[in-house]
XYZ file of C-alpha atoms in Angstrom:
699
model
C -159.844 43.395 38.109
C -158.554 40.998 40.765
C -155.809 38.664 39.695
C -154.789 35.219 40.763
C -151.299 33.676 40.690
C -150.262 32.242 37.335
C -147.314 29.968 36.723
C -146.443 30.554 33.086
C -147.252 32.915 30.274
C -146.585 32.475 26.604
C -146.767 35.642 24.529
C -149.062 37.922 22.533
C -148.147 39.454 19.193
C -149.659 41.806 16.699
C -148.273 41.873 13.158
C -146.695 45.259 12.448
C -145.023 46.495 9.283
C -142.750 49.445 9.803
C -141.171 52.436 8.102
C -137.590 53.039 9.206
C -133.914 52.848 8.225
C -133.695 49.142 7.600
C -137.309 48.500 6.586
C -140.164 50.584 5.210
C -142.996 48.120 4.649
C -146.421 48.941 6.207
C -147.838 47.463 9.331
C -150.549 45.057 8.358
C -152.581 46.490 11.231
C -152.095 50.101 10.205
C -154.465 51.422 12.857
C -151.689 50.693 15.348
C -150.136 54.017 14.494
C -151.887 57.340 14.668
C -149.633 58.752 11.970
C -151.206 56.259 9.572
C -154.710 57.106 10.723
C -154.960 60.724 9.574
C -157.435 59.694 6.897
C -158.967 56.884 8.951
C -159.035 53.165 8.350
C -162.120 53.453 6.191
C -163.753 56.149 4.144
C -167.199 56.852 2.881
C -165.757 58.766 -0.039
C -165.864 57.194 -3.434
C -162.283 56.527 -4.477
C -162.068 57.995 -7.951
C -158.356 57.675 -8.716
C -155.092 56.268 -7.440
C -154.059 59.408 -5.591
C -157.322 59.501 -3.625
C -157.134 55.802 -2.837
C -153.531 56.227 -1.691
C -154.457 59.129 0.584
C -157.205 56.993 2.085
C -154.621 54.207 2.608
C -156.530 51.816 0.361
C -153.234 50.607 -1.039
C -154.458 47.433 -2.703
C -156.996 49.451 -4.722
C -154.529 52.291 -5.288
C -152.008 49.951 -6.905
C -154.530 48.767 -9.491
C -155.729 52.308 -10.202
C -152.187 53.609 -10.711
C -151.422 50.736 -13.082
C -154.494 51.572 -15.181
C -153.644 55.268 -15.182
C -150.053 54.467 -16.189
C -151.217 52.570 -19.269
C -153.460 55.439 -20.376
C -150.838 58.174 -19.875
C -148.520 59.430 -22.651
C -146.499 62.087 -20.825
C -143.249 60.438 -19.596
C -143.104 62.634 -16.490
C -146.635 61.757 -15.454
C -146.037 58.097 -16.303
C -143.009 58.186 -14.002
C -145.189 59.508 -11.187
C -147.813 56.796 -11.780
C -145.138 54.078 -11.795
C -143.621 55.388 -8.576
C -146.982 55.581 -6.807
C -147.904 52.088 -7.994
C -144.597 50.893 -6.501
C -145.322 52.743 -3.242
C -148.786 51.159 -3.066
C -147.358 47.692 -3.591
C -144.623 48.333 -1.034
C -147.099 49.508 1.569
C -149.272 46.438 0.968
C -146.150 44.265 1.240
C -146.173 43.015 -2.357
C -142.458 43.374 -2.843
C -142.162 41.585 -6.190
C -144.624 43.985 -7.812
C -143.076 46.926 -5.969
C -139.652 46.036 -7.398
C -141.035 45.970 -10.935
C -142.670 49.391 -10.641
C -139.747 51.069 -8.898
C -137.561 49.894 -11.769
C -140.048 51.407 -14.223
C -140.089 54.711 -12.321
C -136.277 54.722 -12.354
C -136.232 54.055 -16.084
C -138.522 57.046 -16.574
C -136.172 59.123 -14.368
C -138.802 60.008 -11.794
C -137.055 62.584 -9.576
C -138.196 61.576 -6.071
C -135.016 61.458 -3.869
C -136.363 58.445 -1.966
C -136.867 56.343 -5.099
C -133.499 54.578 -4.982
C -133.716 54.048 -1.232
C -137.144 52.414 -1.535
C -136.071 50.433 -4.605
C -132.989 49.132 -2.805
C -135.067 48.096 0.198
C -137.500 46.020 -1.845
C -134.542 44.431 -3.642
C -133.269 43.442 -0.196
C -136.720 42.083 0.685
C -136.541 39.991 -2.490
C -133.005 38.850 -1.548
C -131.399 40.470 -4.602
C -128.519 41.772 -2.569
C -126.003 42.488 -5.332
C -128.561 44.598 -7.193
C -129.465 46.351 -3.960
C -125.804 47.228 -3.348
C -125.638 48.878 -6.778
C -128.799 50.903 -6.115
C -127.689 51.954 -2.613
C -124.311 53.027 -4.014
C -126.107 55.284 -6.482
C -128.329 56.573 -3.673
C -125.214 57.503 -1.673
C -123.774 59.421 -4.647
C -127.067 61.229 -5.292
C -127.684 62.145 -1.646
C -124.402 62.680 0.275
C -126.318 63.606 3.424
C -127.605 60.017 3.595
C -124.319 58.380 2.635
C -123.902 56.820 6.087
C -127.346 55.247 5.892
C -126.581 53.929 2.406
C -123.259 52.463 3.545
C -124.987 50.733 6.463
C -127.441 49.169 4.037
C -124.624 48.100 1.721
C -122.844 46.390 4.622
C -126.100 44.679 5.591
C -126.525 43.423 2.016
C -123.032 41.962 1.966
C -123.595 40.169 5.259
C -126.994 38.883 4.168
C -125.529 37.578 0.903
C -123.122 35.465 2.973
C -125.809 34.263 5.354
C -128.175 32.944 2.689
C -125.466 30.626 1.331
C -124.265 29.430 4.747
C -124.770 25.847 5.810
C -127.353 25.102 8.513
C -128.950 22.063 10.148
C -132.474 23.395 10.497
C -135.591 22.084 8.769
C -138.421 24.555 8.124
C -141.922 23.545 7.005
C -145.088 25.519 6.375
C -148.078 24.557 8.525
C -151.162 23.071 6.876
C -153.335 25.826 8.351
C -151.843 28.506 6.086
C -154.007 30.080 3.364
C -153.588 32.865 0.765
C -154.659 35.211 3.578
C -152.399 36.108 6.517
C -151.716 33.715 9.386
C -149.137 34.794 11.940
C -147.921 35.091 15.547
C -148.671 31.619 17.006
C -148.905 30.893 20.729
C -149.466 27.574 22.475
C -152.842 26.782 24.007
C -154.156 23.652 25.743
C -152.593 20.347 24.608
C -150.172 22.288 22.406
C -152.968 23.626 20.253
C -152.102 26.920 18.590
C -153.780 30.287 18.860
C -152.891 32.519 15.941
C -154.022 35.679 14.165
C -155.527 35.762 10.684
C -157.609 37.836 8.271
C -158.874 34.691 6.537
C -162.345 34.523 5.002
C -164.130 33.319 8.178
C -162.881 36.191 10.360
C -165.762 37.958 12.086
C -167.369 41.029 10.583
C -168.014 41.858 6.977
C -165.893 44.976 6.454
C -162.843 45.031 4.214
C -159.661 46.712 5.413
C -158.678 49.151 2.669
C -154.948 48.949 3.445
C -154.719 45.304 2.446
C -158.003 44.656 0.642
C -158.614 41.828 3.125
C -160.853 41.390 6.170
C -159.984 42.579 9.660
C -158.017 40.103 11.791
C -159.318 37.690 14.416
C -157.819 35.134 16.767
C -158.197 31.505 15.640
C -157.416 28.158 17.226
C -155.795 25.213 15.456
C -156.090 21.750 16.993
C -153.007 19.588 17.173
C -153.535 16.058 15.903
C -151.751 12.968 17.310
C -149.219 13.062 14.463
C -148.230 16.599 15.510
C -149.885 18.365 12.575
C -152.396 21.187 12.946
C -155.634 20.696 11.040
C -158.966 21.564 12.685
C -159.564 25.316 12.781
C -162.135 27.589 14.377
C -162.462 31.204 15.473
C -161.568 31.579 19.134
C -164.117 33.428 21.313
C -166.814 35.886 20.240
C -166.085 38.222 23.156
C -162.500 38.536 21.960
C -163.094 38.659 18.202
C -164.900 41.966 17.823
C -165.033 42.662 14.112
C -162.125 45.094 14.486
C -158.460 44.125 14.438
C -158.038 41.528 17.212
C -154.899 39.465 17.368
C -151.797 37.917 18.783
C -152.884 36.436 22.112
C -150.704 35.595 25.087
C -151.923 33.228 27.736
C -150.802 31.899 31.115
C -149.803 28.336 31.978
C -153.239 27.156 33.148
C -154.966 29.053 30.329
C -157.169 31.208 32.528
C -155.943 34.688 31.628
C -155.353 35.966 28.138
C -153.854 39.163 26.731
C -154.389 40.295 23.166
C -154.229 43.442 21.050
C -157.278 45.216 19.706
C -157.193 48.084 17.216
C -160.499 49.916 16.997
C -163.664 50.171 19.054
C -167.374 50.550 18.502
C -167.880 53.342 15.997
C -164.137 54.092 15.807
C -162.275 51.637 13.653
C -159.361 54.050 13.567
C -158.966 53.978 17.362
C -155.556 53.336 18.940
C -154.289 49.792 19.418
C -154.121 48.657 23.040
C -153.358 45.511 24.992
C -156.465 43.947 26.503
C -156.908 41.407 29.299
C -159.641 38.788 29.683
C -160.060 36.056 32.333
C -161.598 32.575 31.989
C -163.843 31.467 34.859
C -164.060 27.853 33.749
C -166.988 28.477 31.409
C -166.705 31.921 29.847
C -164.119 34.543 29.038
C -164.756 37.904 30.689
C -165.334 41.131 28.779
C -161.889 42.371 27.672
C -160.475 45.350 29.568
C -157.576 47.489 28.248
C -154.314 47.476 30.221
C -153.652 51.148 31.098
C -150.180 51.620 29.639
C -149.456 55.260 28.655
C -153.145 56.228 28.597
C -155.436 56.239 25.579
C -153.253 57.992 22.988
C -150.330 55.581 22.622
C -150.369 52.403 20.554
C -149.266 49.316 22.503
C -149.008 45.689 21.439
C -146.925 42.510 21.131
C -146.622 41.709 24.865
C -144.726 38.833 26.420
C -145.365 37.787 30.038
C -143.018 36.060 32.431
C -143.802 32.608 33.887
C -144.856 34.202 37.192
C -147.065 36.744 35.440
C -145.124 39.515 37.138
C -143.233 40.906 34.114
C -144.448 42.102 30.742
C -142.418 43.231 27.740
C -144.271 44.928 24.894
C -143.932 47.377 22.006
C -145.148 50.974 22.075
C -144.787 54.108 19.952
C -144.643 56.718 22.711
C -144.638 60.164 21.042
C -141.475 62.258 21.507
C -139.876 59.532 23.617
C -137.705 56.495 23.177
C -135.250 55.913 20.371
C -137.570 56.325 17.413
C -140.174 54.109 15.827
C -141.555 51.405 18.067
C -139.575 50.542 21.183
C -139.739 47.650 23.622
C -140.788 48.460 27.185
C -140.884 46.412 30.381
C -143.420 46.604 33.219
C -143.842 44.692 36.495
C -147.072 43.600 38.150
C -147.031 44.858 41.732
C -149.781 45.473 44.274
C -152.516 44.561 41.818
C -151.388 46.759 38.930
C -148.736 47.179 36.274
C -145.903 49.602 37.038
C -144.956 52.500 34.782
C -143.212 50.952 31.728
C -139.439 51.324 31.375
C -137.713 51.501 28.007
C -135.344 48.535 27.418
C -132.640 50.969 26.355
C -130.383 51.673 23.419
C -128.794 48.218 23.316
C -132.151 46.801 22.161
C -134.111 49.743 20.751
C -133.007 51.707 17.686
C -134.222 54.521 15.464
C -136.153 51.784 13.654
C -138.759 49.482 15.140
C -138.458 46.703 17.733
C -141.386 44.419 18.523
C -142.570 40.816 19.062
C -140.581 40.143 22.277
C -140.258 36.590 23.577
C -138.085 35.370 26.446
C -137.140 31.690 26.459
C -136.693 29.420 29.462
C -133.045 30.430 29.798
C -133.790 34.149 29.905
C -132.692 34.976 26.359
C -134.735 37.742 24.766
C -135.890 37.277 21.183
C -137.452 40.131 19.250
C -137.911 41.422 15.713
C -136.296 44.602 14.452
C -135.796 46.616 11.311
C -133.351 49.010 12.982
C -130.522 46.580 13.647
C -128.644 45.423 10.509
C -130.634 42.642 8.923
C -131.540 40.873 5.715
C -134.151 43.296 4.420
C -137.304 42.862 6.493
C -138.145 42.456 10.112
C -135.419 40.123 11.357
C -135.388 38.030 14.518
C -132.644 38.893 17.013
C -131.562 37.377 20.308
C -129.985 39.118 23.294
C -128.703 37.606 26.521
C -129.240 39.221 29.885
C -126.155 40.646 31.558
C -126.250 42.480 34.862
C -130.027 42.713 34.836
C -130.341 44.095 31.285
C -130.453 42.598 27.827
C -127.640 43.685 25.557
C -125.568 42.874 22.473
C -128.406 41.661 20.213
C -127.357 39.165 17.545
C -129.119 38.427 14.270
C -130.178 34.743 14.243
C -129.526 34.728 10.463
C -130.897 32.204 7.996
C -132.952 30.146 7.742
C -135.113 31.752 10.463
C -134.477 35.138 8.857
C -134.915 36.030 5.206
C -135.344 39.116 3.076
C -139.014 39.188 4.078
C -140.510 39.957 7.497
C -139.594 37.295 10.069
C -141.195 37.603 13.486
C -143.243 36.052 16.269
C -140.928 33.212 17.282
C -141.864 30.712 20.015
C -140.015 27.600 21.181
C -141.171 24.090 22.000
C -137.837 22.739 23.143
C -134.557 24.471 23.895
C -132.050 21.707 24.614
C -131.781 18.008 23.775
C -132.054 15.518 26.587
C -128.779 13.867 25.668
C -126.348 13.245 22.837
C -128.712 10.764 21.174
C -131.711 13.088 21.027
C -132.224 13.943 17.325
C -133.725 17.379 18.056
C -131.831 20.236 19.664
C -134.765 22.682 19.605
C -137.990 23.351 17.732
C -140.671 25.987 17.530
C -142.713 28.256 15.299
C -142.407 31.676 13.682
C -144.150 33.822 11.058
C -142.993 35.087 7.673
C -144.368 36.116 4.238
C -141.250 34.657 2.573
C -141.446 33.220 -0.957
C -142.723 29.679 -1.273
C -145.550 30.148 1.211
C -149.302 30.100 0.721
C -149.699 33.792 -0.040
C -149.467 36.319 2.777
C -147.912 35.801 6.177
C -147.525 32.119 6.994
C -146.704 30.190 10.143
C -143.657 27.934 9.897
C -142.416 25.091 12.076
C -138.672 24.790 12.550
C -136.642 21.859 13.857
C -132.980 22.275 14.688
C -131.261 18.910 14.455
C -128.995 17.905 17.315
C -125.983 18.144 15.053
C -123.138 20.589 15.137
C -122.234 22.831 12.230
C -118.531 23.042 11.473
C -116.635 25.997 10.091
C -112.974 26.251 9.183
C -111.329 29.610 9.809
C -107.850 29.914 8.355
C -105.102 32.429 7.858
C -102.138 32.395 5.486
C -98.883 33.782 6.872
C -95.449 34.409 5.403
C -92.163 34.258 7.314
C -90.266 37.511 7.541
C -86.490 37.030 7.859
C -84.040 39.355 9.530
C -82.194 39.444 6.212
C -84.867 39.293 3.497
C -82.333 37.811 1.075
C -81.167 35.051 3.428
C -83.670 32.337 4.460
C -81.030 31.029 6.899
C -81.284 34.249 8.907
C -83.493 34.662 11.951
C -87.289 34.694 11.525
C -88.420 37.983 13.066
C -92.137 38.035 12.231
C -95.072 36.453 10.421
C -97.192 38.608 8.108
C -100.523 37.864 6.383
C -100.088 36.799 2.782
C -103.045 37.825 0.580
C -104.034 36.276 -2.715
C -103.028 32.698 -1.899
C -105.189 30.138 -3.726
C -106.626 27.949 -0.974
C -108.258 24.621 -1.831
C -110.325 22.420 0.474
C -110.003 18.707 -0.290
C -111.921 15.924 1.417
C -110.665 12.402 2.049
C -113.236 10.209 0.274
C -111.282 7.182 -0.784
C -108.853 9.552 -2.429
C -108.827 13.326 -2.183
C -111.835 15.139 -3.649
C -111.784 18.904 -4.234
C -114.694 20.461 -2.321
C -114.137 24.199 -2.643
C -111.510 26.783 -3.499
C -111.027 30.519 -2.993
C -108.354 33.185 -2.651
C -107.303 34.406 0.776
C -108.479 37.977 1.374
C -106.258 41.015 1.894
C -105.710 39.941 5.498
C -104.711 36.419 4.457
C -107.947 34.993 5.869
C -110.265 32.349 4.463
C -113.275 30.272 5.569
C -114.836 26.970 4.586
C -117.833 24.977 5.778
C -117.093 21.423 6.882
C -119.154 18.255 7.214
C -119.359 16.268 10.447
C -117.289 13.095 10.812
C -114.983 14.010 7.926
C -111.276 14.519 7.207
C -109.911 17.315 5.015
C -106.703 18.691 3.570
C -106.341 22.458 3.190
C -103.841 23.419 0.488
C -102.351 26.877 -0.150
C -100.618 27.754 -3.417
C -99.060 30.912 -4.810
C -96.453 31.443 -7.545
C -92.998 31.900 -6.071
C -93.989 30.131 -2.847
C -93.757 26.625 -1.581
C -97.173 24.867 -1.649
C -98.278 24.213 1.914
C -101.050 22.097 3.407
C -102.601 21.121 6.705
C -104.954 18.294 7.638
C -108.107 19.002 9.652
C -110.813 16.689 10.942
C -114.299 16.916 12.427
C -114.302 13.279 13.505
C -115.206 12.951 17.177
C -115.945 16.664 17.634
C -119.174 17.385 19.573
C -120.549 20.360 21.485
C -123.892 20.109 23.275
C -123.900 23.775 24.291
C -123.055 25.473 20.990
C -124.281 24.610 17.527
C -121.270 26.022 15.703
C -117.831 24.465 16.106
C -115.010 26.516 14.584
C -111.737 24.856 13.619
C -108.779 27.167 13.125
C -105.841 26.447 10.847
C -102.689 28.308 9.856
C -100.893 27.921 6.541
C -97.281 29.080 6.832
C -96.066 29.869 3.333
C -92.370 30.082 2.460
C -90.866 31.976 -0.417
C -88.791 30.000 -2.924
C -85.094 30.921 -3.092
C -83.776 29.209 -6.209
C -80.163 28.048 -6.128
C -79.996 29.160 -2.503
C -78.590 26.578 -0.127
C -80.731 26.348 3.000
C -79.878 24.466 6.151
C -82.170 21.616 7.150
C -82.212 21.850 10.945
C -81.809 18.918 13.283
C -80.271 16.421 10.826
C -77.722 14.309 12.736
C -75.569 11.219 12.094
C -73.702 8.801 14.272
C -70.015 9.671 14.711
C -67.920 8.891 11.650
C -70.903 7.199 9.946
C -73.365 7.972 7.198
C -76.327 6.504 9.120
C -79.158 8.909 9.949
C -80.052 9.201 13.618
C -83.745 8.725 14.522
C -84.260 12.330 15.578
C -83.351 13.390 12.018
C -86.299 11.608 10.464
C -88.948 14.035 11.770
C -87.523 16.869 9.687
C -87.086 14.612 6.667
C -90.718 13.472 6.972
C -91.741 17.121 6.716
C -89.486 17.513 3.691
C -91.011 14.416 2.082
C -94.505 15.863 2.591
C -93.528 19.118 0.956
C -91.913 17.322 -1.965
C -95.120 15.332 -2.438
C -97.114 18.574 -2.604
C -94.690 20.113 -5.097
C -94.199 17.228 -7.535
C -92.448 19.170 -10.308
C -89.360 20.462 -8.553
C -85.875 19.001 -8.669
C -83.813 19.439 -5.531
C -80.303 18.914 -4.292
C -79.550 17.456 -0.855
C -76.128 18.551 0.262
C -74.000 17.357 3.174
C -71.130 19.219 4.828
C -68.486 18.131 7.365
C -66.256 20.023 9.759
C -62.524 20.473 9.054
C -61.278 17.582 11.177
C -59.993 14.628 9.165
C -58.512 14.637 5.698
C -60.145 16.557 2.918
C -60.616 13.407 0.839
C -62.140 11.440 3.730
C -64.565 14.221 4.518
C -65.644 14.407 0.891
C -66.434 10.671 0.852
C -68.213 10.873 4.235
C -70.348 13.842 3.195
C -71.342 12.185 -0.074
C -72.461 9.087 1.811
C -74.496 11.168 4.229
C -76.190 13.080 1.387
C -77.025 9.773 -0.267
C -78.534 8.430 2.968
C -80.923 11.424 3.012
C -81.874 10.770 -0.606
C -82.477 7.060 0.135
C -84.767 7.989 3.028
C -86.801 10.295 0.830
C -87.086 7.631 -1.865
C -88.400 5.225 0.778
C -91.064 7.848 1.549
C -92.239 7.752 -2.069
C -90.304 10.584 -3.685
C -89.341 9.973 -7.315
C -85.524 9.460 -7.361
C -85.308 11.439 -10.603
C -86.140 14.568 -8.631
C -83.326 14.145 -6.082
C -79.648 14.964 -6.304
C -77.146 13.972 -3.577
C -73.958 15.970 -3.243
C -71.232 15.833 -0.652
C -69.268 19.048 -0.096
C -66.910 17.767 2.580
C -65.218 20.695 4.320
C -65.182 22.960 1.252
C -67.922 25.298 2.525
C -67.244 26.003 6.154
C -69.524 28.682 7.625
C -67.192 29.836 10.422
C -63.496 30.207 11.201
C -62.942 26.538 12.177
C -60.580 25.578 9.341
C -57.745 23.031 9.486
C -55.532 23.595 12.499
C -57.876 26.114 14.180
C -58.938 25.225 17.716
C -62.736 25.336 18.073
C -65.402 24.076 20.456
C -67.508 21.055 19.588
C -70.511 23.321 19.124
C -68.587 25.416 16.573
C -67.583 22.284 14.664
C -71.236 21.104 14.809
C -72.337 24.210 12.906
C -70.245 23.079 9.945
C -71.642 19.525 10.076
C -74.925 20.306 8.361
C -77.332 19.047 5.721
C -78.708 21.512 3.199
C -81.511 21.721 0.734
C -81.510 23.608 -2.589
C -84.164 24.029 -5.258
C -82.644 23.432 -8.664
C -85.768 24.095 -10.767
C -88.582 26.242 -9.333
C -90.956 25.994 -6.401
C -90.019 24.851 -2.965
C -88.128 25.785 0.136
C -87.994 23.949 3.392
C -88.379 25.691 6.706
C -85.093 26.972 8.104
C -84.977 27.064 11.888
C -81.910 27.452 14.045
C -82.280 25.060 17.022
C -82.021 26.393 20.563
C -79.302 23.835 21.287
C -77.181 21.543 19.149
C -76.836 17.901 20.243
C -73.216 16.780 20.329
C -72.004 13.229 19.972
C -70.935 12.344 23.555
C -67.858 10.498 22.271
C -66.454 13.747 20.864
C -66.754 15.780 24.084
């Protein structure tokens, strides 16, 4: 078929459920896979019992038959089998709540199938019961050591997902008014931002019922967009495209004259392979669809995306004995009037599971759904940026776009805001059968507000001294301090406690923060000085990245009771008790620490060098100690907690006694102010300065 030049393509999807490591729910369009077609998509046989219905892949009917047979059965072993098969039928028809119930019943009856706990754990993940799933996967690992690695991967995925579902986000998600108890999924934009989508709703063409789901076969529908932005008016798309078999997930070019879609089945062969078809609009009619010849007639293909120039297509295929396992994504280029031999996107994207529903945004980022990469329990949406001509390092987009259920078929309306005042950063649509919808798969609209999300990442460290028993010795390292109680407080008039936790074994902690807010982060641990740091999100803005991470370090100091510690950089004018200005910075830090540790009683000591009489030095040192105490009282410290004591020259720390000749720097070492905890809790940072200022009049 001749082709013209097209400026922009959207994408075509077909809803696929998969059986793999991370996900084992059925493809809604089961005919997409030959392995699921051994018994055909329909059968003339009368289905007499659950086992027969299950073999014929009439899973909706099989589930009801197994339930009835379970109630009539008395033998516990047979009842266990019926419960397990009912669970399998519900799982394969994507009814995860019912599947969970019946797997639990089969487990209670000790049904011996080795896959029972794996399947049970997976439906628990789909239902977002991650802690229960971890327990079941742990038992699965003990029962089947050969699959321990798989179980551990699933456990890690559960732990990550449990964090994601509680994380803060600035996205609004709403269900479209076109959704029904049937399945609606995989939207794509049409003229005037109308939507084409796939559905097995009651007015789909044909009269046959698809035994897998108990619903009709799928067709392509169109939803008209009203002036208020909502989608209301619905109609089947085109009779040449909707065949009475599975037809779905269209992709269309910018001027809406060429359309690709997936069809599963053909005249007289409803179990035929799924293939991508092309049809062209001549201004009045769509042409008869023609299959795109990827891989011949014995490979299932679907879910294509086309580039704006219509010269690149990415799609999913299950090429036998090739690829990475399951369904892989392939890329093909339109050259000289035909599509080139497809190339696999490689092991960075494809896994032993299934990858499908590709979509490339205006910036070249690839989005796709996968059950092989670690996710939340169903098909999850991932994004991968292009580096050096290939897409790599896929990242889970997390909640709220992803959930425990299948999440797939994402498209975007808008990628970046026009400016700082634009309220919307991006918006678009995706599909999911998540709880709270209309029944089956539903189409959701998402709006990402043009607001940043703020996260605080902190670490608690402890000073390590050269002499562990002497806090006046040199600091040689900083080590993580686990188990510190960390509290996040927000300035709201006063200080309001927002959250609290214990630092992990690496001393790390995280909090979510609000925009335009000020916080205090406080660390406490018995035997250590309470420490805090202020952080703020006021004025922080990033138009390129949604997440802004603020890092903070809490430096905890062990309490040395009755241990005199030098306060560095405390200086006085020559022969006076007056504090010099440069001393007040250290004392401000001390005042802050005393405020945070309100129960301790401390002594402030002052020492002189040996020059001058002993009595004079005692008076001078007492005056200097009292000047420190007065300064702290002015900063709001209760005077009952402070003791001033002058030591004169009674505690020299070097050889510079009376009559010994010393340098000014050596005398300066003896002229010091010290700090000592008399009760319990607190120690001030001890730092030896690089240089010691000397009064110029004593040079």
